[in-house]
C-alpha positions as a printed Julia matrix, in Angstrom:
222×3 Matrix{Float64}:
  10.67   -9.04   20.39
   9.05   -6.39   18.18
  12.08   -4.14   18.59
  14.41   -6.97   17.56
  12.19   -7.96   14.64
  12.15   -4.37   13.36
  15.91   -4.13   13.64
  16.48   -7.35   11.71
  13.98   -6.46    8.97
  15.4    -2.96    8.59
  18.88   -4.4     8.09
  17.59   -6.81    5.44
  15.7    -4.01    3.66
  18.79   -1.8     3.64
  20.93   -4.63    2.26
  18.42   -5.49   -0.47
  18.03   -1.81   -1.39
  21.78   -1.33   -1.67
  22.07   -4.44   -3.83
  19.42   -3.03   -6.16
  21.02    0.41   -6.38
  23.43    2.32   -4.1
  20.97    5.2    -3.57
  17.73    3.21   -3.53
  15.54    3.98   -0.49
  12.79    1.68    0.73
  10.06    2.6     3.25
   8.63    0.02    5.65
   4.89   -0.2     6.22
   4.03   -2.29    9.29
   0.86   -4.23    8.48
  -1.03   -4.21   11.74
  -4.32   -5.81   10.69
  -3.91   -8.83   12.98
  -2.26   -6.87   15.78
  -3.57   -5.23   18.95
  -3.06   -1.54   19.66
  -0.51   -2.18   22.42
   1.8    -3.97   19.96
   1.33   -1.15   17.45
   2.24    1.4    20.12
   5.32   -0.68   21.0
   6.45   -0.62   17.36
   5.75    3.13   17.19
   7.88    3.66   20.3
  10.71    1.85   18.48
  10.54    4.4    15.66
   8.18    2.66   13.23
   5.96    5.42   11.8
   3.84    3.79    9.08
   1.06    1.25    9.69
  -1.43   -0.39    7.34
  -4.91   -1.8     7.84
  -7.25   -3.53    5.4
 -10.6    -2.88    7.12
 -12.0     0.58    7.71
 -13.47   -0.2    11.12
 -10.11   -1.48   12.4
  -8.24    1.38   10.78
 -10.52    3.9    12.48
 -10.16    2.37   15.94
  -6.38    2.17   15.73
  -5.76    5.49   13.98
  -7.79    7.37   16.57
  -5.73    5.65   19.29
  -2.47    6.61   17.59
  -3.12    9.67   15.37
   0.56   10.66   15.26
   1.38    7.56   13.19
   1.11    7.58    9.39
  -1.77    5.34    8.35
  -2.37    3.5     5.09
  -5.5     1.73    3.91
  -4.27   -1.37    2.08
  -7.38   -3.52    1.64
 -10.2    -3.58   -0.9
 -12.54   -0.68   -0.2
 -16.22   -1.49   -0.52
 -18.27    1.39   -1.88
 -20.42    1.5     1.27
 -17.24    2.16    3.3
 -16.17    5.27    1.34
 -17.77    7.68    3.79
 -16.11    5.97    6.74
 -12.66    6.17    5.18
 -13.03    9.8     4.16
 -14.41   10.81    7.56
 -11.32    9.25    9.11
  -9.15   11.01    6.54
 -10.71   14.32    7.61
 -10.05   13.53   11.29
  -6.5    12.17   11.33
  -5.38   12.2     7.7
  -4.52    9.07    5.74
  -1.05    9.17    4.29
  -1.99    6.79    1.5
  -4.86    4.71    0.11
  -2.91    1.89   -1.5
  -5.67   -0.16   -3.09
  -7.54    1.9    -5.66
  -8.63   -1.0    -7.84
 -11.34    0.18  -10.27
 -12.57    3.14  -12.28
 -15.94    2.89  -10.53
 -14.31    3.33   -7.13
 -12.15    6.2    -8.41
 -15.18    8.09   -9.71
 -17.14    7.58   -6.48
 -14.2     8.76   -4.39
 -13.84   11.79   -6.64
 -17.48   12.8    -6.05
 -17.1    12.58   -2.28
 -13.73   14.34   -2.21
 -14.92   17.11   -4.48
 -17.91   17.71   -2.2
 -15.62   17.83    0.85
 -12.99   19.91   -0.99
 -10.3    17.43    0.0
  -7.65   15.38   -1.79
  -6.5    11.81   -1.19
  -3.13   10.25   -2.03
  -3.61    6.91   -3.77
  -1.86    4.0    -5.42
  -3.42    2.06   -8.28
  -3.57   -1.65   -7.49
  -2.33   -3.88  -10.3
  -3.36   -7.52  -10.53
  -0.13   -8.43  -12.27
  -0.4   -12.04  -11.06
  -3.73  -12.33  -12.93
  -5.32  -14.17  -10.01
  -9.1   -14.15   -9.55
  -8.69  -13.84   -5.79
  -6.94  -10.48   -6.18
  -8.44   -7.07   -6.9
  -6.87   -4.53   -9.22
  -6.35   -3.47  -12.8
  -4.98   -6.04  -15.2
  -1.69   -5.21  -16.88
  -3.37   -4.28  -20.18
  -5.9    -2.0   -18.43
  -3.55   -0.05  -16.22
  -2.17    2.64  -18.53
  -5.61    3.69  -19.81
  -7.0     3.65  -16.27
  -4.19    5.92  -15.1
  -4.94    8.37  -17.91
  -8.69    8.37  -17.24
  -8.33    8.83  -13.47
  -5.71   11.54  -13.89
  -8.03   13.43  -16.24
 -11.38   12.91  -14.51
 -10.51   12.64  -10.83
  -8.52   15.71   -9.91
  -8.99   15.2    -6.16
  -7.25   11.82   -6.33
  -3.49   12.18   -6.3
  -2.05    9.04   -7.92
   1.42    8.64   -6.44
   2.25    5.16   -7.66
   1.34    1.49   -8.06
   0.77   -1.41   -5.71
   0.68   -5.14   -6.32
   0.56   -8.38   -4.38
   3.0   -11.0    -5.57
   1.69  -14.21   -7.13
   0.41  -16.65   -4.51
   2.66  -19.56   -5.47
   5.81  -21.27   -4.23
   7.75  -20.69   -7.45
   9.92  -17.61   -6.86
  10.32  -17.05  -10.59
   6.55  -16.67  -10.97
   6.4   -14.27   -8.0
   9.25  -12.25   -9.48
   7.46  -12.07  -12.84
   4.46  -10.38  -11.2
   6.76   -7.83   -9.57
   8.63   -7.19  -12.81
   5.4    -6.58  -14.73
   4.36   -3.95  -12.19
   7.76   -2.28  -12.26
   7.61   -2.12  -16.07
   4.25   -0.32  -15.86
   5.63    2.01  -13.21
   8.55    2.89  -15.49
   6.32    3.27  -18.53
   4.13    5.84  -16.81
   7.29    7.59  -15.72
   5.86   10.23  -13.36
   5.13    8.1   -10.31
   7.11    7.97   -7.06
   5.78    5.03   -5.02
   6.04    1.35   -5.92
   4.5    -0.76   -3.17
   5.47   -4.41   -3.59
   6.51   -7.14   -1.21
   5.27   -8.67    2.03
   6.83  -10.75    4.8
   7.57  -13.74    2.57
   8.86  -11.94   -0.54
   9.92   -8.37    0.28
  13.58   -8.91   -0.58
  12.59  -10.25   -4.0
  10.28   -7.24   -4.46
  13.07   -4.81   -3.6
  15.33   -6.59   -6.09
  12.7    -5.63   -8.69
  12.47   -1.98   -7.71
   9.98   -1.8    -4.85
  10.4     1.27   -2.62
   7.61    0.49   -0.15
   7.2    -2.92    1.46
   4.22   -4.11    3.52
   5.33   -6.38    6.35
   3.15   -7.73    9.14
   3.83  -11.17   10.59
   7.64  -10.8    10.44
   7.36   -7.73   12.69
   4.64   -8.71   15.11
   5.31  -12.44   15.57
   6.07  -13.32   19.17
């Protein structure tokens, strides 16, 4: 079932990407936070390389089981979990920390990374839906935050932006949150990764420029 799910999703991603632009490429991140390691290994055997977790303890257990995969941390990182994430980064290497959501966290990460003489690839999380339940920089804060982090935190490599679409039924409202993030991405102009879209809205996200989608239930459902 996982193999068939991956095949169907890949076809939909390719179609949506082509509709957006003939040369647009979109990477698939399999969100494995509710999934056991055997299912992850099954997806990996089918050619899926990237997996995302939102809790450090789960990420560590799974990444050490499957170190050849490319792992992303996609959840809010509590400050008391920084050491755990960076220890794991030293062991297996995180491809991307997608949820850098505050200047305080950026500065703390910088101190730890500088001490370890390591770098970390990151995305800035944007709360473009302006929802209290979501972490991230508000639209009006993002550009200044990018400038400050780029200047002060040399061990953090900001590759792009991430957002979670508005948690509503109205597709126009969801699309608006994606469009706001894409506008910021374009305004900065030097970024390469735009992570938007999950199982319920990834095609809409791609239609608004996403080049990395985070899909869990649509892959791992039985």
